[in-house]
Every structure is written in C-alpha cells, then in structure tokens.
PDB file of C-alpha atoms and ligand atoms in Angstrom:
ATOM      1  CA  MET A   1       0.191   2.673  17.491  1.00 93.00           C
ATOM      2  CA  LYS A   2       1.681   3.587  20.870  1.00 95.00           C
ATOM      3  CA  LYS A   3       5.166   2.091  21.058  1.00 98.00           C
ATOM      4  CA  ILE A   4       6.947   1.179  17.852  1.00 98.00           C
ATOM      5  CA  ILE A   5      10.044  -0.813  16.910  1.00 98.00           C
ATOM      6  CA  ILE A   6      11.581  -0.126  13.474  1.00 98.00           C
ATOM      7  CA  THR A   7      14.138  -2.219  11.593  1.00 98.00           C
ATOM      8  CA  GLY A   8      16.303  -0.646   8.890  1.00 98.00           C
ATOM      9  CA  ALA A   9      15.994   2.695  10.722  1.00 98.00           C
ATOM     10  CA  LEU A  10      19.153   4.069   9.067  1.00 97.00           C
ATOM     11  CA  GLY A  11      17.835   3.483   5.539  1.00 95.00           C
ATOM     12  CA  GLN A  12      16.230   5.908   3.083  1.00 95.00           C
ATOM     13  CA  ILE A  13      12.695   5.423   4.489  1.00 97.00           C
ATOM     14  CA  GLY A  14      13.767   4.470   8.014  1.00 97.00           C
ATOM     15  CA  SER A  15      15.757   7.615   8.783  1.00 97.00           C
ATOM     16  CA  GLU A  16      12.891   9.995   7.964  1.00 97.00           C
ATOM     17  CA  LEU A  17      10.181   7.764   9.396  1.00 98.00           C
ATOM     18  CA  THR A  18      12.069   7.407  12.701  1.00 98.00           C
ATOM     19  CA  THR A  19      12.366  11.189  13.059  1.00 98.00           C
ATOM     20  CA  ARG A  20       8.673  11.681  12.277  1.00 98.00           C
ATOM     21  CA  LEU A  21       7.486   8.901  14.599  1.00 98.00           C
ATOM     22  CA  ARG A  22       9.552  10.373  17.435  1.00 98.00           C
ATOM     23  CA  GLU A  23       7.833  13.746  16.826  1.00 98.00           C
ATOM     24  CA  VAL A  24       4.331  12.232  16.695  1.00 98.00           C
ATOM     25  CA  TYR A  25       4.486   9.448  19.321  1.00 98.00           C
ATOM     26  CA  GLY A  26       7.298  10.670  21.587  1.00 98.00           C
ATOM     27  CA  THR A  27      10.999   9.833  21.534  1.00 98.00           C
ATOM     28  CA  GLU A  28      10.582   7.349  24.361  1.00 98.00           C
ATOM     29  CA  ASN A  29       8.046   5.382  22.282  1.00 98.00           C
ATOM     30  CA  VAL A  30      10.205   4.675  19.237  1.00 98.00           C
ATOM     31  CA  VAL A  31      12.864   1.933  19.245  1.00 98.00           C
ATOM     32  CA  ALA A  32      15.045   2.442  16.178  1.00 98.00           C
ATOM     33  CA  THR A  33      17.209  -0.507  15.122  1.00 98.00           C
ATOM     34  CA  ASP A  34      19.682  -1.260  12.372  1.00 98.00           C
ATOM     35  CA  ILE A  35      22.597  -3.605  11.755  1.00 97.00           C
ATOM     36  CA  ARG A  36      25.193  -0.879  12.325  1.00 96.00           C
ATOM     37  CA  GLN A  37      25.536   2.021  14.779  1.00 93.00           C
ATOM     38  CA  PRO A  38      27.147   5.097  13.152  1.00 92.00           C
ATOM     39  CA  GLU A  39      28.232   7.669  15.732  1.00 88.00           C
ATOM     40  CA  HIS A  40      26.831  10.834  14.132  1.00 91.00           C
ATOM     41  CA  SER A  41      23.409   9.811  12.847  1.00 94.00           C
ATOM     42  CA  LYS A  42      20.410  11.562  14.422  1.00 96.00           C
ATOM     43  CA  VAL A  43      18.624   8.201  14.296  1.00 97.00           C
ATOM     44  CA  VAL A  44      21.234   6.959  16.799  1.00 97.00           C
ATOM     45  CA  THR A  45      21.803  10.113  18.867  1.00 97.00           C
ATOM     46  CA  ASP A  46      18.267  11.559  19.102  1.00 97.00           C
ATOM     47  CA  GLY A  47      16.415   8.646  20.714  1.00 98.00           C
ATOM     48  CA  ILE A  48      16.403   4.938  21.568  1.00 98.00           C
ATOM     49  CA  PHE A  49      18.668   2.953  19.231  1.00 98.00           C
ATOM     50  CA  GLU A  50      19.624  -0.732  19.296  1.00 98.00           C
ATOM     51  CA  VAL A  51      21.836  -2.780  16.977  1.00 98.00           C
ATOM     52  CA  LEU A  52      19.791  -5.560  15.371  1.00 98.00           C
ATOM     53  CA  ASP A  53      20.561  -7.996  12.564  1.00 98.00           C
ATOM     54  CA  VAL A  54      17.042  -8.980  11.468  1.00 98.00           C
ATOM     55  CA  THR A  55      18.193 -12.536  10.727  1.00 98.00           C
ATOM     56  CA  ASP A  56      18.862 -12.895  14.504  1.00 98.00           C
ATOM     57  CA  ALA A  57      15.431 -14.019  15.754  1.00 98.00           C
ATOM     58  CA  GLU A  58      16.482 -14.290  19.411  1.00 98.00           C
ATOM     59  CA  ARG A  59      17.837 -10.729  19.553  1.00 98.00           C
ATOM     60  CA  MET A  60      14.707  -9.451  17.770  1.00 98.00           C
ATOM     61  CA  ARG A  61      12.428 -11.221  20.237  1.00 98.00           C
ATOM     62  CA  ALA A  62      14.422  -9.917  23.229  1.00 98.00           C
ATOM     63  CA  LEU A  63      14.122  -6.298  22.025  1.00 98.00           C
ATOM     64  CA  VAL A  64      10.360  -6.630  21.439  1.00 98.00           C
ATOM     65  CA  GLU A  65       9.894  -8.123  24.925  1.00 98.00           C
ATOM     66  CA  ASP A  66      12.211  -5.671  26.709  1.00 98.00           C
ATOM     67  CA  TYR A  67      10.626  -2.556  25.161  1.00 98.00           C
ATOM     68  CA  THR A  68       7.001  -3.810  25.289  1.00 98.00           C
ATOM     69  CA  VAL A  69       6.189  -2.379  21.851  1.00 98.00           C
ATOM     70  CA  ASP A  70       2.739  -2.720  20.240  1.00 98.00           C
ATOM     71  CA  THR A  71       3.793  -2.083  16.628  1.00 98.00           C
ATOM     72  CA  PHE A  72       6.486  -3.560  14.383  1.00 98.00           C
ATOM     73  CA  ILE A  73       7.639  -1.605  11.305  1.00 98.00           C
ATOM     74  CA  HIS A  74       9.970  -3.805   9.265  1.00 98.00           C
ATOM     75  CA  LEU A  75      12.044  -1.946   6.661  1.00 98.00           C
ATOM     76  CA  ALA A  76      15.353  -3.838   6.587  1.00 98.00           C
ATOM     77  CA  ALA A  77      15.837  -5.332   3.097  1.00 97.00           C
ATOM     78  CA  LEU A  78      18.102  -5.275   0.058  1.00 96.00           C
ATOM     79  CA  LEU A  79      16.754  -3.091  -2.786  1.00 94.00           C
ATOM     80  CA  SER A  80      16.339  -4.162  -6.404  1.00 93.00           C
ATOM     81  CA  ALA A  81      19.732  -3.560  -8.008  1.00 92.00           C
ATOM     82  CA  VAL A  82      21.734  -4.887  -5.041  1.00 94.00           C
ATOM     83  CA  ALA A  83      19.377  -7.859  -4.741  1.00 96.00           C
ATOM     84  CA  GLU A  84      19.904  -8.671  -8.420  1.00 95.00           C
ATOM     85  CA  ALA A  85      23.673  -8.686  -7.859  1.00 96.00           C
ATOM     86  CA  LYS A  86      23.383 -10.850  -4.709  1.00 97.00           C
ATOM     87  CA  PRO A  87      20.155 -12.876  -5.143  1.00 98.00           C
ATOM     88  CA  GLN A  88      20.882 -15.572  -2.552  1.00 98.00           C
ATOM     89  CA  LEU A  89      21.788 -12.981   0.125  1.00 98.00           C
ATOM     90  CA  ALA A  90      18.682 -11.009  -0.850  1.00 98.00           C
ATOM     91  CA  TRP A  91      16.448 -14.035  -0.255  1.00 98.00           C
ATOM     92  CA  THR A  92      18.119 -14.816   3.090  1.00 97.00           C
ATOM     93  CA  LEU A  93      17.922 -11.229   4.348  1.00 98.00           C
ATOM     94  CA  ASN A  94      14.605 -10.137   2.842  1.00 98.00           C
ATOM     95  CA  MET A  95      12.687 -13.332   3.625  1.00 98.00           C
ATOM     96  CA  GLY A  96      14.566 -14.503   6.732  1.00 98.00           C
ATOM     97  CA  GLY A  97      14.225 -11.076   8.297  1.00 98.00           C
ATOM     98  CA  LEU A  98      10.562 -10.825   7.314  1.00 98.00           C
ATOM     99  CA  MET A  99       9.692 -14.243   8.718  1.00 98.00           C
ATOM    100  CA  ASN A 100      11.393 -13.373  12.045  1.00 98.00           C
ATOM    101  CA  ALA A 101       9.463 -10.094  12.173  1.00 98.00           C
ATOM    102  CA  LEU A 102       6.119 -11.763  11.389  1.00 98.00           C
ATOM    103  CA  GLU A 103       6.747 -14.507  13.937  1.00 98.00           C
ATOM    104  CA  VAL A 104       7.558 -12.063  16.743  1.00 98.00           C
ATOM    105  CA  SER A 105       4.510  -9.986  15.749  1.00 98.00           C
ATOM    106  CA  ARG A 106       2.372 -13.133  15.986  1.00 98.00           C
ATOM    107  CA  GLU A 107       3.817 -14.118  19.381  1.00 98.00           C
ATOM    108  CA  PHE A 108       3.384 -10.620  20.893  1.00 98.00           C
ATOM    109  CA  ASP A 109       0.206  -9.656  18.966  1.00 98.00           C
ATOM    110  CA  LEU A 110       1.817  -6.608  17.321  1.00 98.00           C
ATOM    111  CA  LYS A 111       0.397  -4.420  14.559  1.00 98.00           C
ATOM    112  CA  PHE A 112       2.745  -4.956  11.581  1.00 98.00           C
ATOM    113  CA  PHE A 113       3.950  -2.957   8.561  1.00 98.00           C
ATOM    114  CA  THR A 114       6.457  -3.815   5.884  1.00 98.00           C
ATOM    115  CA  PRO A 115       6.683  -2.217   2.420  1.00 98.00           C
ATOM    116  CA  SER A 116       6.171  -4.008  -0.837  1.00 98.00           C
ATOM    117  CA  SER A 117       7.055  -2.291  -4.105  1.00 98.00           C
ATOM    118  CA  ILE A 118       6.036  -1.740  -7.705  1.00 97.00           C
ATOM    119  CA  GLY A 119       8.865  -4.222  -8.114  1.00 97.00           C
ATOM    120  CA  ALA A 120       6.297  -6.888  -7.137  1.00 98.00           C
ATOM    121  CA  PHE A 121       4.936  -6.613 -10.693  1.00 98.00           C
ATOM    122  CA  GLY A 122       6.528  -8.127 -13.790  1.00 97.00           C
ATOM    123  CA  PRO A 123       6.557  -7.945 -17.614  1.00 97.00           C
ATOM    124  CA  GLU A 124       3.074  -9.550 -17.973  1.00 98.00           C
ATOM    125  CA  THR A 125       1.480  -7.048 -15.591  1.00 98.00           C
ATOM    126  CA  PRO A 126      -0.620  -4.352 -17.358  1.00 98.00           C
ATOM    127  CA  LYS A 127       1.758  -1.373 -17.529  1.00 98.00           C
ATOM    128  CA  ASP A 128      -0.714   1.527 -17.440  1.00 98.00           C
ATOM    129  CA  GLN A 129      -3.233   2.088 -14.657  1.00 98.00           C
ATOM    130  CA  THR A 130      -1.910  -1.177 -13.178  1.00 98.00           C
ATOM    131  CA  PRO A 131      -4.843  -2.637 -11.184  1.00 98.00           C
ATOM    132  CA  GLN A 132      -4.721  -3.255  -7.428  1.00 98.00           C
ATOM    133  CA  VAL A 133      -5.353  -6.948  -8.109  1.00 98.00           C
ATOM    134  CA  THR A 134      -3.545  -8.271 -11.195  1.00 98.00           C
ATOM    135  CA  ILE A 135      -0.905 -10.705 -12.378  1.00 98.00           C
ATOM    136  CA  GLN A 136       2.337 -10.561 -10.394  1.00 98.00           C
ATOM    137  CA  ARG A 137       5.226 -12.530 -11.967  1.00 98.00           C
ATOM    138  CA  PRO A 138       8.297 -10.381 -11.281  1.00 98.00           C
ATOM    139  CA  THR A 139      11.542 -11.355 -13.002  1.00 96.00           C
ATOM    140  CA  THR A 140      13.887  -9.998 -10.292  1.00 96.00           C
ATOM    141  CA  MET A 141      14.863 -11.533  -6.963  1.00 97.00           C
ATOM    142  CA  TYR A 142      13.742  -8.286  -5.299  1.00 97.00           C
ATOM    143  CA  GLY A 143      10.317  -8.694  -6.894  1.00 97.00           C
ATOM    144  CA  VAL A 144      10.136 -12.379  -5.882  1.00 98.00           C
ATOM    145  CA  THR A 145      10.820 -11.392  -2.255  1.00 98.00           C
ATOM    146  CA  LYS A 146       8.214  -8.608  -2.448  1.00 98.00           C
ATOM    147  CA  VAL A 147       5.453 -10.838  -3.848  1.00 98.00           C
ATOM    148  CA  SER A 148       6.371 -13.519  -1.283  1.00 98.00           C
ATOM    149  CA  GLY A 149       6.210 -10.857   1.422  1.00 98.00           C
ATOM    150  CA  GLU A 150       2.720  -9.793   0.313  1.00 98.00           C
ATOM    151  CA  LEU A 151       1.509 -13.401   0.404  1.00 98.00           C
ATOM    152  CA  LEU A 152       3.106 -13.979   3.834  1.00 98.00           C
ATOM    153  CA  GLY A 153       1.465 -10.815   5.160  1.00 98.00           C
ATOM    154  CA  ASP A 154      -1.986 -12.000   4.055  1.00 98.00           C
ATOM    155  CA  TYR A 155      -1.275 -15.496   5.411  1.00 98.00           C
ATOM    156  CA  TYR A 156      -0.341 -14.165   8.882  1.00 98.00           C
ATOM    157  CA  PHE A 157      -3.502 -12.043   8.905  1.00 98.00           C
ATOM    158  CA  GLN A 158      -5.837 -14.845   7.811  1.00 98.00           C
ATOM    159  CA  LYS A 159      -4.191 -17.732   9.733  1.00 98.00           C
ATOM    160  CA  PHE A 160      -3.010 -16.019  12.927  1.00 98.00           C
ATOM    161  CA  GLY A 161      -4.951 -12.742  13.041  1.00 98.00           C
ATOM    162  CA  VAL A 162      -1.794 -10.578  12.879  1.00 98.00           C
ATOM    163  CA  ASP A 163      -2.820  -7.043  11.846  1.00 98.00           C
ATOM    164  CA  THR A 164      -0.487  -6.891   8.823  1.00 98.00           C
ATOM    165  CA  ARG A 165      -0.521  -3.865   6.524  1.00 98.00           C
ATOM    166  CA  SER A 166       1.594  -2.974   3.485  1.00 98.00           C
ATOM    167  CA  VAL A 167       1.907  -0.725   0.444  1.00 98.00           C
ATOM    168  CA  ARG A 168       3.608  -1.172  -2.924  1.00 98.00           C
ATOM    169  CA  PHE A 169       5.960   1.809  -2.814  1.00 98.00           C
ATOM    170  CA  PRO A 170       7.050   3.483  -6.036  1.00 98.00           C
ATOM    171  CA  GLY A 171      10.493   5.025  -6.328  1.00 97.00           C
ATOM    172  CA  LEU A 172      11.027   7.280  -3.315  1.00 97.00           C
ATOM    173  CA  ILE A 173      12.795  10.604  -3.595  1.00 97.00           C
ATOM    174  CA  SER A 174      14.358  12.219  -0.540  1.00 95.00           C
ATOM    175  CA  TYR A 175      17.039  14.707   0.515  1.00 93.00           C
ATOM    176  CA  ASP A 176      17.828  13.263   3.954  1.00 90.00           C
ATOM    177  CA  THR A 177      19.350   9.808   3.355  1.00 86.00           C
ATOM    178  CA  LEU A 178      20.606   8.481   0.033  1.00 85.00           C
ATOM    179  CA  PRO A 179      18.829   5.350  -1.272  1.00 81.00           C
ATOM    180  CA  GLY A 180      20.817   2.128  -1.095  1.00 81.00           C
ATOM    181  CA  GLY A 181      21.065   0.487  -4.510  1.00 86.00           C
ATOM    182  CA  GLY A 182      17.703   0.781  -6.184  1.00 90.00           C
ATOM    183  CA  THR A 183      16.635   1.129  -9.794  1.00 94.00           C
ATOM    184  CA  THR A 184      14.859   4.432  -9.160  1.00 95.00           C
ATOM    185  CA  ASP A 185      17.893   6.035  -7.476  1.00 95.00           C
ATOM    186  CA  TYR A 186      18.510   8.128 -10.629  1.00 97.00           C
ATOM    187  CA  ALA A 187      15.588  10.307  -9.534  1.00 97.00           C
ATOM    188  CA  VAL A 188      17.470  11.194  -6.338  1.00 96.00           C
ATOM    189  CA  ASP A 189      20.982  11.445  -7.813  1.00 96.00           C
ATOM    190  CA  ILE A 190      19.792  13.901 -10.486  1.00 97.00           C
ATOM    191  CA  TYR A 191      18.999  16.593  -7.894  1.00 97.00           C
ATOM    192  CA  TYR A 192      22.380  16.264  -6.156  1.00 96.00           C
ATOM    193  CA  GLU A 193      24.233  16.444  -9.490  1.00 96.00           C
ATOM    194  CA  ALA A 194      22.083  19.349 -10.702  1.00 97.00           C
ATOM    195  CA  LEU A 195      23.323  21.392  -7.749  1.00 97.00           C
ATOM    196  CA  ARG A 196      26.933  20.137  -7.924  1.00 96.00           C
ATOM    197  CA  ASN A 197      27.501  20.245 -11.712  1.00 96.00           C
ATOM    198  CA  ASN A 198      24.317  21.592 -13.337  1.00 97.00           C
ATOM    199  CA  ALA A 199      24.393  18.325 -15.278  1.00 98.00           C
ATOM    200  CA  TYR A 200      23.564  14.644 -14.764  1.00 98.00           C
ATOM    201  CA  THR A 201      24.105  11.423 -16.710  1.00 98.00           C
ATOM    202  CA  SER A 202      21.162   9.093 -16.163  1.00 98.00           C
ATOM    203  CA  PHE A 203      21.553   5.301 -16.001  1.00 97.00           C
ATOM    204  CA  ILE A 204      17.849   4.990 -16.862  1.00 98.00           C
ATOM    205  CA  ASP A 205      16.908   5.784 -20.469  1.00 98.00           C
ATOM    206  CA  LYS A 206      14.768   8.629 -21.831  1.00 98.00           C
ATOM    207  CA  GLY A 207      11.107   7.660 -22.041  1.00 98.00           C
ATOM    208  CA  THR A 208      11.265   5.170 -19.148  1.00 98.00           C
ATOM    209  CA  TYR A 209       8.179   5.948 -17.078  1.00 98.00           C
ATOM    210  CA  MET A 210       8.058   4.772 -13.455  1.00 98.00           C
ATOM    211  CA  ASP A 211       5.905   5.630 -10.456  1.00 98.00           C
ATOM    212  CA  MET A 212       7.547   7.920  -7.921  1.00 98.00           C
ATOM    213  CA  MET A 213       6.741   9.701  -4.636  1.00 98.00           C
ATOM    214  CA  TYR A 214       8.357  12.320  -2.435  1.00 98.00           C
ATOM    215  CA  MET A 215       9.468  10.960   0.951  1.00 98.00           C
ATOM    216  CA  PRO A 216       7.271  13.264   3.093  1.00 98.00           C
ATOM    217  CA  ASP A 217       4.222  11.698   1.383  1.00 98.00           C
ATOM    218  CA  ALA A 218       5.625   8.202   1.990  1.00 98.00           C
ATOM    219  CA  VAL A 219       6.200   8.860   5.704  1.00 98.00           C
ATOM    220  CA  ASP A 220       2.729  10.419   6.079  1.00 98.00           C
ATOM    221  CA  LEU A 221       0.994   7.492   4.391  1.00 98.00           C
ATOM    222  CA  ILE A 222       2.679   4.884   6.585  1.00 98.00           C
ATOM    223  CA  ILE A 223       1.290   6.634   9.684  1.00 98.00           C
ATOM    224  CA  GLN A 224      -2.106   7.137   7.981  1.00 98.00           C
ATOM    225  CA  LEU A 225      -2.381   3.457   7.013  1.00 98.00           C
ATOM    226  CA  MET A 226      -1.242   2.244  10.446  1.00 98.00           C
ATOM    227  CA  GLU A 227      -3.802   4.464  12.190  1.00 98.00           C
ATOM    228  CA  ALA A 228      -6.664   3.423   9.865  1.00 98.00           C
ATOM    229  CA  ASP A 229      -9.475   1.313  11.319  1.00 98.00           C
ATOM    230  CA  SER A 230      -8.681  -2.349  10.619  1.00 97.00           C
ATOM    231  CA  ASP A 231     -12.268  -2.975   9.440  1.00 97.00           C
ATOM    232  CA  GLN A 232     -11.761  -0.457   6.594  1.00 96.00           C
ATOM    233  CA  LEU A 233      -8.947  -2.504   5.075  1.00 98.00           C
ATOM    234  CA  THR A 234      -9.521  -5.059   2.315  1.00 97.00           C
ATOM    235  CA  HIS A 235      -6.335  -5.047   0.230  1.00 97.00           C
ATOM    236  CA  ARG A 236      -4.006  -5.110   3.255  1.00 97.00           C
ATOM    237  CA  ASN A 237      -0.957  -6.608   1.567  1.00 97.00           C
ATOM    238  CA  ALA A 238      -0.350  -4.529  -0.372  1.00 98.00           C
ATOM    239  CA  TYR A 239      -1.893  -1.245  -1.511  1.00 98.00           C
ATOM    240  CA  ASN A 240      -0.776   0.407  -4.771  1.00 98.00           C
ATOM    241  CA  VAL A 241       0.486   3.897  -3.878  1.00 98.00           C
ATOM    242  CA  SER A 242       2.069   6.529  -6.145  1.00 98.00           C
ATOM    243  CA  ALA A 243       2.172  10.322  -6.527  1.00 98.00           C
ATOM    244  CA  MET A 244       3.445  10.690 -10.092  1.00 98.00           C
ATOM    245  CA  SER A 245       4.540   8.729 -13.156  1.00 98.00           C
ATOM    246  CA  ILE A 246       7.684  10.324 -14.583  1.00 98.00           C
ATOM    247  CA  ALA A 247      10.578   9.707 -16.944  1.00 98.00           C
ATOM    248  CA  PRO A 248      14.087  11.234 -16.651  1.00 98.00           C
ATOM    249  CA  GLU A 249      13.262  13.987 -19.179  1.00 98.00           C
ATOM    250  CA  ASP A 250      10.323  15.115 -17.017  1.00 98.00           C
ATOM    251  CA  VAL A 251      12.699  15.662 -14.084  1.00 98.00           C
ATOM    252  CA  GLU A 252      15.089  17.484 -16.423  1.00 98.00           C
ATOM    253  CA  LYS A 253      12.330  19.948 -17.428  1.00 98.00           C
ATOM    254  CA  ALA A 254      11.273  20.482 -13.812  1.00 98.00           C
ATOM    255  CA  ILE A 255      14.870  21.239 -12.769  1.00 98.00           C
ATOM    256  CA  GLN A 256      15.386  23.568 -15.753  1.00 98.00           C
ATOM    257  CA  LYS A 257      12.597  25.801 -14.398  1.00 98.00           C
ATOM    258  CA  HIS A 258      15.010  26.538 -11.522  1.00 98.00           C
ATOM    259  CA  GLN A 259      18.345  26.050 -13.346  1.00 97.00           C
ATOM    260  CA  PRO A 260      17.770  26.846 -17.063  1.00 96.00           C
ATOM    261  CA  GLY A 261      21.211  25.604 -18.060  1.00 97.00           C
ATOM    262  CA  PHE A 262      20.777  22.147 -16.502  1.00 98.00           C
ATOM    263  CA  LYS A 263      21.772  19.382 -18.936  1.00 97.00           C
ATOM    264  CA  LEU A 264      20.676  15.737 -18.796  1.00 98.00           C
ATOM    265  CA  SER A 265      22.548  13.046 -20.716  1.00 98.00           C
ATOM    266  CA  TYR A 266      22.256   9.242 -20.778  1.00 98.00           C
ATOM    267  CA  ASP A 267      24.577   6.302 -20.155  1.00 98.00           C
ATOM    268  CA  VAL A 268      22.110   3.463 -19.733  1.00 98.00           C
ATOM    269  CA  ASP A 269      22.884   0.658 -17.255  1.00 97.00           C
ATOM    270  CA  PRO A 270      21.471  -2.470 -18.935  1.00 96.00           C
ATOM    271  CA  VAL A 271      20.814  -4.229 -15.606  1.00 94.00           C
ATOM    272  CA  ARG A 272      18.809  -1.433 -14.005  1.00 95.00           C
ATOM    273  CA  GLN A 273      17.161  -0.559 -17.337  1.00 97.00           C
ATOM    274  CA  GLY A 274      16.092  -4.190 -17.628  1.00 96.00           C
ATOM    275  CA  ILE A 275      14.598  -4.057 -14.136  1.00 95.00           C
ATOM    276  CA  ALA A 276      12.813  -0.763 -14.897  1.00 97.00           C
ATOM    277  CA  ASN A 277      11.417  -2.169 -18.162  1.00 97.00           C
ATOM    278  CA  SER A 278       9.806  -5.015 -16.202  1.00 96.00           C
ATOM    279  CA  TRP A 279       7.920  -2.618 -13.927  1.00 97.00           C
ATOM    280  CA  PRO A 280       4.684  -0.682 -14.627  1.00 98.00           C
ATOM    281  CA  ASN A 281       4.585   2.825 -16.104  1.00 98.00           C
ATOM    282  CA  ALA A 282       1.752   4.048 -13.856  1.00 98.00           C
ATOM    283  CA  ILE A 283      -0.276   2.166 -11.224  1.00 98.00           C
ATOM    284  CA  ASP A 284      -3.886   2.669 -10.142  1.00 98.00           C
ATOM    285  CA  THR A 285      -4.108   3.880  -6.518  1.00 98.00           C
ATOM    286  CA  SER A 286      -7.913   3.967  -6.129  1.00 98.00           C
ATOM    287  CA  ALA A 287      -8.053   1.188  -3.517  1.00 98.00           C
ATOM    288  CA  ALA A 288      -5.745   3.121  -1.149  1.00 98.00           C
ATOM    289  CA  GLN A 289      -7.728   6.315  -1.762  1.00 98.00           C
ATOM    290  CA  GLU A 290     -11.078   4.615  -1.078  1.00 98.00           C
ATOM    291  CA  GLU A 291     -10.088   2.370   1.859  1.00 98.00           C
ATOM    292  CA  TRP A 292      -7.942   4.722   3.980  1.00 98.00           C
ATOM    293  CA  GLY A 293      -7.905   8.154   2.282  1.00 98.00           C
ATOM    294  CA  PHE A 294      -4.491   8.041   0.586  1.00 98.00           C
ATOM    295  CA  SER A 295      -3.833  11.489  -0.907  1.00 98.00           C
ATOM    296  CA  PRO A 296      -0.239  12.557  -1.724  1.00 98.00           C
ATOM    297  CA  LYS A 297       0.592  16.278  -1.482  1.00 98.00           C
ATOM    298  CA  TYR A 298       3.671  16.535  -3.719  1.00 98.00           C
ATOM    299  CA  ASP A 299       3.675  16.496  -7.518  1.00 98.00           C
ATOM    300  CA  LEU A 300       6.870  16.764  -9.596  1.00 98.00           C
ATOM    301  CA  GLU A 301       6.948  20.586  -9.569  1.00 98.00           C
ATOM    302  CA  LYS A 302       6.396  20.911  -5.814  1.00 98.00           C
ATOM    303  CA  MET A 303       8.876  18.090  -5.053  1.00 98.00           C
ATOM    304  CA  THR A 304      11.562  19.601  -7.305  1.00 98.00           C
ATOM    305  CA  ALA A 305      11.284  23.016  -5.666  1.00 98.00           C
ATOM    306  CA  ASP A 306      11.555  21.461  -2.189  1.00 98.00           C
ATOM    307  CA  MET A 307      14.386  19.059  -3.107  1.00 97.00           C
ATOM    308  CA  LEU A 308      16.520  21.818  -4.605  1.00 97.00           C
ATOM    309  CA  SER A 309      15.948  24.204  -1.707  1.00 96.00           C
ATOM    310  CA  LYS A 310      16.645  21.545   0.961  1.00 96.00           C
ATOM    311  CA  LEU A 311      19.690  20.122  -0.866  1.00 96.00           C
ATOM    312  CA  LYS A 312      21.248  23.560  -1.417  1.00 94.00           C
ATOM    313  CA  VAL A 313      21.981  23.521   2.322  1.00 90.00           C
ATOM    314  CA  LYS A 314      23.616  20.045   2.133  1.00 87.00           C
ATOM    315  CA  VAL A 315      25.396  19.946  -1.203  1.00 84.00           C
ATOM    316  CA  VAL A 316      28.751  21.685  -1.238  1.00 62.00           C
TER     317      VAL A 316
HETATM  318  C1  LIG B   1      14.270   0.163  -5.793  1.00 61.82           C
HETATM  319  N1  LIG B   1      13.730   2.236  -4.644  1.00 61.82           N
HETATM  320  O1  LIG B   1      14.561   0.849  -6.768  1.00 61.82           O
HETATM  321  C2  LIG B   1      13.407   0.804  -4.701  1.00 61.82           C
HETATM  322  C3  LIG B   1      11.938   0.659  -5.014  1.00 61.82           C
HETATM  323  C4  LIG B   1      10.142   0.882  -6.765  1.00 61.82           C
HETATM  324  C5  LIG B   1      11.606   0.995  -6.455  1.00 61.82           C
HETATM  325  O2  LIG B   1      11.438  -0.583  -4.664  1.00 61.82           O
HETATM  326  O3  LIG B   1      14.618  -0.989  -5.649  1.00 61.82           O
END
C-alpha cells in the first residue's frame, strides 16, 4: 500500500483507521471520504478529505483517478440493526457501494479491502469454534449483504485478478467514535455508562456470547493483512478474526475490578437479541493466524483497563 482511499472514514472503524494510516503512510497518502463533512472531526481537519456518496460511481471514479491511489479500503455500509430496520436501503447502499468500489478497483488495478462480519453466519452455522469454511445462511439483511460481499470479492479476484482481501469482524469496541447501529454496540455503551452512572442496562441478554475485538487490534490487522504477500493468502474473502468471546456479564465483572459498585441490568431488545442469537458464540481464527500471522494483543481485562482510562478523559 502506498496511497489509499477510504470510504466511510467517519465511521467507527474508519475514524481510527484513517488516523493510523496517516501516521504510517503519510498524511498526503491517505484520501479520507464520507457522505458528510463535519467541521470539527480530525478525519476532516487533519488530512485530505472528500465528500463521497459511495452509490455515486462517477464521483468515486473521479476521486480515484485524481488522487492516483493504489489501494481502496471500502468501509461505508449500514450495520446490522439499522439494516434490519431499512433492508431495501441496506441492500442499495451496502451492495451498490461495494459494486462501485470493486469496479473502480478493477479498472485502476487497486488492492482492495472491505470488511465482512460474523453476521455473515446464520442459525445453521456451528456456533462454537465456527470453522473458516462452513455453512453461511444468515437471516438478516446485513448478513445477506456480507455473504454477497464475500462472494463478490472472490469473484473479482478469480475473474478479474483484483487483489481483494477481507475479514469477518466480530463486534468492535472503541473509545474514539461511537458505533452506528449494530447489535454488538452494548459492549461499547456499557463502558460509557459505567463512567457516567456506574450502571448500565443491556439490550443483549445475560449468557449471550459473541466474538469481540478492541479497535486497536482491528486497525492493526487491516494493515497487517493488506501488507501480507498475496501468495500467502488462500481464504481471502473473508478471514475469521476475533480476540475474545464474551457475554454481558463478563464485561460487568471486568468493569467491577475497577468500579466495584458497577451494576448491570437487562432490558432485552427482541430485534437485536434475535440477530445476536443467529450469530456464532466463538469463531475459529486459525486460518488468519496461519496465513498472515493474525495475533490480537487485547483480551477483555486489558481492553477494559484501556477503555476506562481513555474514556475518563472524554466522558463528563
Ligand atoms: C454490528 N458491529 O453489530 C457490527 C458487527 C459483528 C457485529 O458486524 O452490526
């Protein structure tokens, strides 16, 4: 990677990835884009920023040509809960945007990354130690777009030679930018509410195990995968990645080590609980470990300590 364009740069992944890529590759070599242009975001003020609606193929092509990038990182998409509320919009945005990004990557011979998700699995998928290659029949529109995205990524690699790469992200936990309407957002909200009120009411039920990862590990692995030798990669679209399998009560215990009086209660949201129930408990990440050295640094304890210390500065 030398010069990179990113879509969805203001999102939960995009905001931290943009900052990191600017540090690693140089501010002048990162073109951050999103559909809006807030005045006070560091993504907008600290480097190159362009407004881009990813369903606008002409504008996307013009930016790629003008900035002579060699890598396309496509993050713009609706997440699971929002996609379930607006399934038709989710298909149009998630798949229309992805097709435009793959087409421009084909035309300009760009290296390409877009994330899949554990949401690409469904109720028939083995829930524990979910294999890298297994049945994928998701029952959410988000999952349908993610499986379709994986298949499109492989198709563009096999048919057109586009160097497509992808991972199935678990729930991502971060202190920089709030997530935008996912099922795993409880695992971010809980830290904010622990500091504000020393209490949190979870919309996901006790005993609901899902894969999770701290954002620094997610940002690191995107760079690691994109810098890996293409010949090393077999399961390009998309690698299972995860750092921990946790339930709300596990986060409660980890927070209580820092705030003994912290109280967790439950008010389950049937829609997001239904989505969570259709996903795995814990996925197998051996393919990513073997093919490109995936190795997350943060477990629940280390993440909790860092989240609470970083958020103390932000949360009033
Ligand atoms: C969501 N955070 O909840 C995203 C992610 C595995 C979860 O895909 O939709």
